[in-house]
Amino acid sequence: MSVTRSEKPRRPAAPDPAVLAAVEAAVPGITRTRATDRLGMAHDASHYLLTPQAVLVPESAEQVAALMRTGLPLTFRSGGTSLSGQGVSEHLLVDTRRHFRGIEVLDGGARVRVQPGAVLRQVNARLAAHGRKLGPDPASESACTIGGVVANNSSGMTCGTHANTYQTLDSLVLVLPSGTVVDTAAPDADARLRALEPELARGLERLRDRVRGNPESVRRVTAQFSLKNTMGYGLNSFLDHDTPAQILAHLAVGSEGTLGFVAQAVLRTVPAHRLAATGLLVFPTLRRAMAAMPQIVAAGPAAVELLDAESLRVAQQDPRADDVLRTLTVRDHAALLVEWQEPDPEQLAGHERAAEHLFATLDLAAPARLSRDAAGRAALWHIRKGLYATVAGARPSGTTALLEDVAVPVPVLADLCDDLAALFAKHRYERSVIFGHAKDGNLHFMLNERFDTGLERYADFTEDMVAAVLDRGGTLKAEHGTGRVMAPFVRRQYGDELFEVMREVKRLCDPGDTLNPGVVLTDDPHAHLRDLKSVVTVEPEVDRCVECGYCEPVCPSRDLTTTPRQRIVLRRELAAAQAAGDHELARRLEEEYGYDAVDTCAVDGMCATACPVLINTGDLTKRLREERHGRLARAGWKSAAKHWNGVTRALDLALDAAAAAPAPLAEGAAKAARAVAGPDAVPQWSRDLPGGGKPRRPAPVEDADAVFVPSCLNTLFAPAEGGPGAMAALLSLAERAGVRLRVPDGIGSLCCGTPWSSKGLTDGYEVMGRRVRDALAAATDGGRIPVVSDAASCTEGFERLTAAASPAVRVLDAVAFTAEHLLPRLPAARRLPSLALHPTCSSTRLGLDAAITRVAETVAERVVVPDGWQCCAFAGDRGLLHPELTASATRAEAAAVAREDFAAHASVNRTCELGLTRATGRPYHHLLELLDQVTTA
C-alpha cells in the first residue's frame, strides 16, 4: 500500500492557556506542565509517542468527576505498560497511579477491592496470606496496574477466558464523562443509572435487544468471545448480562478508558495453588507440537506455552537455560512449556505420573521431565516471560520494538504460525520470535522496525497479517487491547452491524468523544501509522531500553520526581531536541533533569532487579554525576579516600558537636551552608540524627574463622537508642558462638567505596579499591577465609571492589554469616512477640532474603515486612542531602507500620535504620542487635 508520511515536529506544542485555565478552575493544583513532566509521560510501552498538553494528578474520584465535567479530552494512565497506544495522548493525560493505590481484601480473600493504581503483584501479595490471587496473570504482573488490567480485560498464561478480568469482575465504581458516579454493587444501581443517565440506561437496553434479536450478531459475538479477545468493545456483555448497570460494568472492562474512569473495582479471586510441576517439551517441528496439543490439553495443565524455533535460539542464550536446551541444535524445532498446579501434593503427584506416561508417547526431540524444583521452574518461566525483552533489548540501536498478539481457534494455530513465518520472510523481518499461550490459540510475535525508513514495509505487513488472522476466524487483539494499533480494523473484524453497535455504545457513554479519542474506534484507515515512536541512539545505558515500565514500581523516587523509564526517555528526548536544533527545549530539559533525574536517583539498583534487559539506571546516574564534578571536587574526594580514617573521625566529631548544640543553631547552620554550596553538596542536619559513633579498631586474631570489616557507618553514626550497634553485636554473637573474627590492620582507612561510586568519583574509588584489595588479601590469608561486613550496602560494595581481586576474596553479609555459622551455636532465644522488618535494596540484590528471614524468625514469633515496603532511598548520604526523597519513598511503609504496635523494628543497614526511624518515629535497630539481645543469658 502507499503511505503518505506526515511527520510532526519533535518539539512539543505549548499547552493551550484556555485548557489549563479550565483545569485549574475545576480542580486547582493538579496540573503539571514542565517539559520534563510532559515528555516523561509521552512514552509508554507501546510504539506510539504523543506529548500531552499537561499531566494531571487528581487525588480522588470526585476530582476526576470534576475534570470530566469540563468536557476536555482526557486519557487515563496508570502503569503505562500497555502495548497498543492506549496510554498516550496529545490532550490531557491523567495520572491515576499516584493517588489510587488502595487494596482491601474482602471475605477472607474471596474478593478484593482495588483502585486503578495498585500494582497487580502487590495485590497478589496481599491475597497470598489467604491462599488466593487474581485471575488475570499477564507477564507484566510486576508492573501493570489494576487500571490497565480492567481497561484491557487482561488475561495471561493460565487464566484463559474463564478467569480473565471480565469473568472475575464483581462490581466497579465508574465515573462517566458527565461526572455521574455509578457503583454497580449498590442495590439501587439500575434505578440510579436510570434516574441520572436515562438515555444511557435506555440505550443499553435497546442495544441488548438489538444484539440478541439478530441471529448473525449472536453467532458472531459468541464465536469471537470464545477466544481471548480484546478487539473493540466487549459486546458479549449484551448476551451475558440483562440489566443496564451490569451491562455497563462489563462493557467498561476492556474499554481502554474510552467509556468512563474505573475508580474502583471489586474482583473475585481464584485459588493460588502452592504446588506446581513444570517442564519443557521440545518437538522436531511446530506441526508436531501442535499435533500433540489435544493429548496435552486433555491432561489438564494450567498452562501450555509455545516457543517457536527462533524463540528457542534466543532462550539458549539465557544464563538460566539448562544443558538440554543449551546443547540443542535448533533447526525447525518448537517447544511447549507445560505446568500443572495443585494445592495438594498427592494430586500433583498424580499429574506427574500421568504426564510421564504421556511424554513417553510423544514425538519429542529432547528428553522431557516435570520438575517441582523452585529454581528450575523459575528459570523456565524467566526464559518464557523474558523472550520479548531479550530480543527487544538486543535489537539494532535506533529501532523500535513492536509486540503484537492475535488469537485463532486452536486447530488452525499451526497454520497461522506458518502464515506469520512466511510474512516475516516476505517483508524481510529478521529474528522475529513467535510465542504465546498455545492452549488458548493466542500468539505473540515481535518485530523490530525503524519507522523513519520502514513505514511502508510495516504498513504492508500489517495488511497481510490482518488478512491472515481474519481468514482463519481469529481476532486481531487477544490480550493487549485494540488501542491505536488495531482501531482501523475493528469494522473489518466484526462487520458493519456490530461495528455500529460499538459506535452507539461510545455515543451513549461519551457523547462528546472526550475520553481517549482515537483509541478503540476510528474512521481513519491510517491511524495506526501515525504518531509512531522513532528511537534515537543516545548511549549504551539507554539504547537497550524498550520502555516497558517494569522498573517503575520498585523505584523509590517514582512519587517525587522521575522513574528509571522516565530518566531514559528524557535522555532520548534531550538527544532528539539537540538533533533538531531545538536549543531552548534542550536547555529546559537539561536544567530540569539535574534535580528530577540525577539528584534524586537513589542509585539503589532496584530497577535492574525488575528490568528484563538488566538496565541499571543508577550506572547512568553515576556517570552523569561524574560529568558534573569539577576538578576541585574530584581532587577533594580523592584526598578523602587517601585519608579516610581522619575524615570519618572528623565527621564523627562534627555529629557529636551538632547533637550537643541547640538544635535550631545546628539546623540553621546546615541550611545556611546548603544555601551557599548547594543542596547536593552539604547534608541537612536535623535533630533526629544521632551523634557520632565509635572508631573502628583492629583485632588481630590468630587462626581466625573470618575477617570482619565493620562498616564506617559505625564510626559516623552512634547506635540506635538502647542498642550496642551492629559492630558490637556481631562481635558479641561470634564470641558467644565460639567463632573467631579478625579485624584487619588499618581498618579505620577502609571503606566499601560506595561514597565514591554513588557520586561517580572514579579517581577516589580507585584509590580506595586498591587499598581494600591489598588489605583484604593479607587479612584473609590470600583468600583462605571469608570477609564479613555488617551493613548490607557495604557487603555489596566490597563485592564490587573485590570482584577482580587476585587472589579471590569471598565477601559475606553479617546476617548470612550469622544464619549459617553462628545461629546453630547460639543458645535458645527468648523471642519477641513481633517484629517489623525492613529488608534493604542491597540485601534484596544480594539474595539475602532467606538468611534474613531465618534470623528474624529466631528473634520474633511474628515477623512482618510491612505493606508498601521498598528501598528507603536514604542511599548513603542521599537521605541527608535530599530528605524529601526518603520521605516520599518511605511514606507507604511508615503508614503500614503505624497501624500496628510491634515489639521491635529492624533493618540490616545503619542508614536504612535512620531513614525508617525518621519516617515512622519508631527506633529501628540492626537485626543482629536484636539477635544479640534475645540470645544473651
mmCIF file with all atom_site columns, C-alpha atoms in Angstrom, residues 74-185:
data_model
loop_
_atom_site.group_PDB
_atom_site.id
_atom_site.type_symbol
_atom_site.label_atom_id
_atom_site.label_alt_id
_atom_site.label_comp_id
_atom_site.label_asym_id
_atom_site.label_entity_id
_atom_site.label_seq_id
_atom_site.pdbx_PDB_ins_code
_atom_site.Cartn_x
_atom_site.Cartn_y
_atom_site.Cartn_z
_atom_site.occupancy
_atom_site.B_iso_or_equiv
_atom_site.pdbx_formal_charge
_atom_site.auth_seq_id
_atom_site.auth_comp_id
_atom_site.auth_asym_id
_atom_site.auth_atom_id
_atom_site.pdbx_PDB_model_num
ATOM 1   C CA . LEU A 1 74  ? -8.801  13.128  28.825 1.00 0.00 ? 74  LEU A CA 1
ATOM 2   C CA . THR A 1 75  ? -6.685  9.991   28.691 1.00 0.00 ? 75  THR A CA 1
ATOM 3   C CA . PHE A 1 76  ? -6.178  7.928   31.861 1.00 0.00 ? 76  PHE A CA 1
ATOM 4   C CA . ARG A 1 77  ? -2.778  6.381   32.515 1.00 0.00 ? 77  ARG A CA 1
ATOM 5   C CA . SER A 1 78  ? -1.591  4.268   35.402 1.00 0.00 ? 78  SER A CA 1
ATOM 6   C CA . GLY A 1 79  ? 1.188   1.704   34.917 1.00 0.00 ? 79  GLY A CA 1
ATOM 7   C CA . GLY A 1 80  ? 1.998   2.642   31.327 1.00 0.00 ? 80  GLY A CA 1
ATOM 8   C CA . THR A 1 81  ? 2.671   -0.989  30.379 1.00 0.00 ? 81  THR A CA 1
ATOM 9   C CA . SER A 1 82  ? 0.032   -1.184  27.629 1.00 0.00 ? 82  SER A CA 1
ATOM 10  C CA . LEU A 1 83  ? 1.392   -2.073  24.212 1.00 0.00 ? 83  LEU A CA 1
ATOM 11  C CA . SER A 1 84  ? -1.191  -0.752  21.761 1.00 0.00 ? 84  SER A CA 1
ATOM 12  C CA . GLY A 1 85  ? -1.006  3.014   22.227 1.00 0.00 ? 85  GLY A CA 1
ATOM 13  C CA . GLN A 1 86  ? -3.958  3.438   24.585 1.00 0.00 ? 86  GLN A CA 1
ATOM 14  C CA . GLY A 1 87  ? -1.875  5.089   27.327 1.00 0.00 ? 87  GLY A CA 1
ATOM 15  C CA . VAL A 1 88  ? -0.550  8.141   25.458 1.00 0.00 ? 88  VAL A CA 1
ATOM 16  C CA . SER A 1 89  ? -2.291  11.314  24.349 1.00 0.00 ? 89  SER A CA 1
ATOM 17  C CA . GLU A 1 90  ? -1.768  14.709  22.775 1.00 0.00 ? 90  GLU A CA 1
ATOM 18  C CA . HIS A 1 91  ? -4.519  16.063  25.017 1.00 0.00 ? 91  HIS A CA 1
ATOM 19  C CA . LEU A 1 92  ? -4.630  15.885  28.828 1.00 0.00 ? 92  LEU A CA 1
ATOM 20  C CA . LEU A 1 93  ? -3.030  12.829  30.412 1.00 0.00 ? 93  LEU A CA 1
ATOM 21  C CA . VAL A 1 94  ? -4.468  11.879  33.798 1.00 0.00 ? 94  VAL A CA 1
ATOM 22  C CA . ASP A 1 95  ? -2.021  10.056  36.087 1.00 0.00 ? 95  ASP A CA 1
ATOM 23  C CA . THR A 1 96  ? -4.122  7.630   38.137 1.00 0.00 ? 96  THR A CA 1
ATOM 24  C CA . ARG A 1 97  ? -1.207  5.707   39.620 1.00 0.00 ? 97  ARG A CA 1
ATOM 25  C CA . ARG A 1 98  ? -0.012  8.135   42.256 1.00 0.00 ? 98  ARG A CA 1
ATOM 26  C CA . HIS A 1 99  ? -3.136  8.530   44.387 1.00 0.00 ? 99  HIS A CA 1
ATOM 27  C CA . PHE A 1 100 ? -5.293  5.487   43.597 1.00 0.00 ? 100 PHE A CA 1
ATOM 28  C CA . ARG A 1 101 ? -3.474  2.549   45.186 1.00 0.00 ? 101 ARG A CA 1
ATOM 29  C CA . GLY A 1 102 ? -5.997  1.213   47.687 1.00 0.00 ? 102 GLY A CA 1
ATOM 30  C CA . ILE A 1 103 ? -6.199  -2.551  48.282 1.00 0.00 ? 103 ILE A CA 1
ATOM 31  C CA . GLU A 1 104 ? -8.807  -4.069  50.613 1.00 0.00 ? 104 GLU A CA 1
ATOM 32  C CA . VAL A 1 105 ? -9.112  -7.830  50.995 1.00 0.00 ? 105 VAL A CA 1
ATOM 33  C CA . LEU A 1 106 ? -12.740 -8.945  51.389 1.00 0.00 ? 106 LEU A CA 1
ATOM 34  C CA . ASP A 1 107 ? -14.451 -12.146 52.520 1.00 0.00 ? 107 ASP A CA 1
ATOM 35  C CA . GLY A 1 108 ? -11.257 -13.831 53.687 1.00 0.00 ? 108 GLY A CA 1
ATOM 36  C CA . GLY A 1 109 ? -9.646  -13.314 50.292 1.00 0.00 ? 109 GLY A CA 1
ATOM 37  C CA . ALA A 1 110 ? -12.572 -14.489 48.142 1.00 0.00 ? 110 ALA A CA 1
ATOM 38  C CA . ARG A 1 111 ? -12.834 -10.930 46.780 1.00 0.00 ? 111 ARG A CA 1
ATOM 39  C CA . VAL A 1 112 ? -10.649 -7.863  46.758 1.00 0.00 ? 112 VAL A CA 1
ATOM 40  C CA . ARG A 1 113 ? -11.479 -4.174  46.370 1.00 0.00 ? 113 ARG A CA 1
ATOM 41  C CA . VAL A 1 114 ? -8.778  -2.371  44.398 1.00 0.00 ? 114 VAL A CA 1
ATOM 42  C CA . GLN A 1 115 ? -8.078  1.035   42.912 1.00 0.00 ? 115 GLN A CA 1
ATOM 43  C CA . PRO A 1 116 ? -6.534  1.587   39.476 1.00 0.00 ? 116 PRO A CA 1
ATOM 44  C CA . GLY A 1 117 ? -3.036  2.494   40.685 1.00 0.00 ? 117 GLY A CA 1
ATOM 45  C CA . ALA A 1 118 ? -2.488  -0.746  42.644 1.00 0.00 ? 118 ALA A CA 1
ATOM 46  C CA . VAL A 1 119 ? 0.149   -2.979  41.032 1.00 0.00 ? 119 VAL A CA 1
ATOM 47  C CA . LEU A 1 120 ? -1.089  -6.483  40.245 1.00 0.00 ? 120 LEU A CA 1
ATOM 48  C CA . ARG A 1 121 ? 1.830   -8.171  42.022 1.00 0.00 ? 121 ARG A CA 1
ATOM 49  C CA . GLN A 1 122 ? 1.175   -6.109  45.156 1.00 0.00 ? 122 GLN A CA 1
ATOM 50  C CA . VAL A 1 123 ? -2.497  -7.122  45.124 1.00 0.00 ? 123 VAL A CA 1
ATOM 51  C CA . ASN A 1 124 ? -1.492  -10.771 44.837 1.00 0.00 ? 124 ASN A CA 1
ATOM 52  C CA . ALA A 1 125 ? 0.979   -10.327 47.688 1.00 0.00 ? 125 ALA A CA 1
ATOM 53  C CA . ARG A 1 126 ? -1.869  -9.170  49.907 1.00 0.00 ? 126 ARG A CA 1
ATOM 54  C CA . LEU A 1 127 ? -4.024  -12.110 48.806 1.00 0.00 ? 127 LEU A CA 1
ATOM 55  C CA . ALA A 1 128 ? -1.248  -14.685 49.270 1.00 0.00 ? 128 ALA A CA 1
ATOM 56  C CA . ALA A 1 129 ? -1.865  -14.926 53.007 1.00 0.00 ? 129 ALA A CA 1
ATOM 57  C CA . HIS A 1 130 ? -5.354  -16.199 52.162 1.00 0.00 ? 130 HIS A CA 1
ATOM 58  C CA . GLY A 1 131 ? -4.177  -18.676 49.516 1.00 0.00 ? 131 GLY A CA 1
ATOM 59  C CA . ARG A 1 132 ? -5.797  -16.618 46.759 1.00 0.00 ? 132 ARG A CA 1
ATOM 60  C CA . LYS A 1 133 ? -4.763  -14.488 43.788 1.00 0.00 ? 133 LYS A CA 1
ATOM 61  C CA . LEU A 1 134 ? -6.354  -12.532 40.965 1.00 0.00 ? 134 LEU A CA 1
ATOM 62  C CA . GLY A 1 135 ? -7.407  -14.480 37.895 1.00 0.00 ? 135 GLY A CA 1
ATOM 63  C CA . PRO A 1 136 ? -5.552  -12.395 35.288 1.00 0.00 ? 136 PRO A CA 1
ATOM 64  C CA . ASP A 1 137 ? -1.838  -13.243 35.206 1.00 0.00 ? 137 ASP A CA 1
ATOM 65  C CA . PRO A 1 138 ? -0.168  -11.222 32.437 1.00 0.00 ? 138 PRO A CA 1
ATOM 66  C CA . ALA A 1 139 ? 3.609   -11.378 32.016 1.00 0.00 ? 139 ALA A CA 1
ATOM 67  C CA . SER A 1 140 ? 3.742   -7.722  33.108 1.00 0.00 ? 140 SER A CA 1
ATOM 68  C CA . GLU A 1 141 ? 2.251   -8.527  36.533 1.00 0.00 ? 141 GLU A CA 1
ATOM 69  C CA . SER A 1 142 ? 5.209   -6.970  38.354 1.00 0.00 ? 142 SER A CA 1
ATOM 70  C CA . ALA A 1 143 ? 4.416   -3.551  36.870 1.00 0.00 ? 143 ALA A CA 1
ATOM 71  C CA . CYS A 1 144 ? 0.928   -3.446  35.383 1.00 0.00 ? 144 CYS A CA 1
ATOM 72  C CA . THR A 1 145 ? -1.784  -1.884  37.499 1.00 0.00 ? 145 THR A CA 1
ATOM 73  C CA . ILE A 1 146 ? -5.415  -2.673  38.094 1.00 0.00 ? 146 ILE A CA 1
ATOM 74  C CA . GLY A 1 147 ? -6.402  0.284   35.926 1.00 0.00 ? 147 GLY A CA 1
ATOM 75  C CA . GLY A 1 148 ? -4.853  -1.388  32.909 1.00 0.00 ? 148 GLY A CA 1
ATOM 76  C CA . VAL A 1 149 ? -5.943  -4.873  33.956 1.00 0.00 ? 149 VAL A CA 1
ATOM 77  C CA . VAL A 1 150 ? -9.561  -3.727  33.863 1.00 0.00 ? 150 VAL A CA 1
ATOM 78  C CA . ALA A 1 151 ? -9.225  -1.346  30.911 1.00 0.00 ? 151 ALA A CA 1
ATOM 79  C CA . ASN A 1 152 ? -7.591  -4.025  28.736 1.00 0.00 ? 152 ASN A CA 1
ATOM 80  C CA . ASN A 1 153 ? -9.518  -7.058  30.048 1.00 0.00 ? 153 ASN A CA 1
ATOM 81  C CA . SER A 1 154 ? -6.198  -8.652  30.949 1.00 0.00 ? 154 SER A CA 1
ATOM 82  C CA . SER A 1 155 ? -5.793  -12.397 30.941 1.00 0.00 ? 155 SER A CA 1
ATOM 83  C CA . GLY A 1 156 ? -2.418  -14.152 30.792 1.00 0.00 ? 156 GLY A CA 1
ATOM 84  C CA . MET A 1 157 ? -0.785  -17.539 30.818 1.00 0.00 ? 157 MET A CA 1
ATOM 85  C CA . THR A 1 158 ? -3.142  -19.617 32.932 1.00 0.00 ? 158 THR A CA 1
ATOM 86  C CA . CYS A 1 159 ? -6.476  -17.836 33.187 1.00 0.00 ? 159 CYS A CA 1
ATOM 87  C CA . GLY A 1 160 ? -7.676  -18.377 29.606 1.00 0.00 ? 160 GLY A CA 1
ATOM 88  C CA . THR A 1 161 ? -11.130 -16.915 29.051 1.00 0.00 ? 161 THR A CA 1
ATOM 89  C CA . HIS A 1 162 ? -12.581 -18.412 32.231 1.00 0.00 ? 162 HIS A CA 1
ATOM 90  C CA . ALA A 1 163 ? -10.734 -16.274 34.805 1.00 0.00 ? 163 ALA A CA 1
ATOM 91  C CA . ASN A 1 164 ? -9.901  -13.072 32.939 1.00 0.00 ? 164 ASN A CA 1
ATOM 92  C CA . THR A 1 165 ? -10.925 -9.661  34.219 1.00 0.00 ? 165 THR A CA 1
ATOM 93  C CA . TYR A 1 166 ? -14.348 -9.784  32.562 1.00 0.00 ? 166 TYR A CA 1
ATOM 94  C CA . GLN A 1 167 ? -15.213 -13.140 34.102 1.00 0.00 ? 167 GLN A CA 1
ATOM 95  C CA . THR A 1 168 ? -13.951 -12.280 37.588 1.00 0.00 ? 168 THR A CA 1
ATOM 96  C CA . LEU A 1 169 ? -15.465 -8.799  37.842 1.00 0.00 ? 169 LEU A CA 1
ATOM 97  C CA . ASP A 1 170 ? -17.837 -8.463  40.787 1.00 0.00 ? 170 ASP A CA 1
ATOM 98  C CA . SER A 1 171 ? -18.575 -4.729  40.615 1.00 0.00 ? 171 SER A CA 1
ATOM 99  C CA . LEU A 1 172 ? -16.972 -1.394  39.909 1.00 0.00 ? 172 LEU A CA 1
ATOM 100 C CA . VAL A 1 173 ? -17.292 2.311   40.589 1.00 0.00 ? 173 VAL A CA 1
ATOM 101 C CA . LEU A 1 174 ? -17.425 4.102   37.254 1.00 0.00 ? 174 LEU A CA 1
ATOM 102 C CA . VAL A 1 175 ? -17.150 7.851   36.699 1.00 0.00 ? 175 VAL A CA 1
ATOM 103 C CA . LEU A 1 176 ? -18.942 8.749   33.474 1.00 0.00 ? 176 LEU A CA 1
ATOM 104 C CA . PRO A 1 177 ? -17.991 11.681  31.211 1.00 0.00 ? 177 PRO A CA 1
ATOM 105 C CA . SER A 1 178 ? -20.981 13.613  32.558 1.00 0.00 ? 178 SER A CA 1
ATOM 106 C CA . GLY A 1 179 ? -19.457 13.401  36.051 1.00 0.00 ? 179 GLY A CA 1
ATOM 107 C CA . THR A 1 180 ? -22.041 10.857  37.204 1.00 0.00 ? 180 THR A CA 1
ATOM 108 C CA . VAL A 1 181 ? -20.593 8.230   39.564 1.00 0.00 ? 181 VAL A CA 1
ATOM 109 C CA . VAL A 1 182 ? -22.116 4.752   39.369 1.00 0.00 ? 182 VAL A CA 1
ATOM 110 C CA . ASP A 1 183 ? -21.389 1.989   41.886 1.00 0.00 ? 183 ASP A CA 1
ATOM 111 C CA . THR A 1 184 ? -22.671 -1.185  40.253 1.00 0.00 ? 184 THR A CA 1
ATOM 112 C CA . ALA A 1 185 ? -22.561 -3.016  43.598 1.00 0.00 ? 185 ALA A CA 1
#
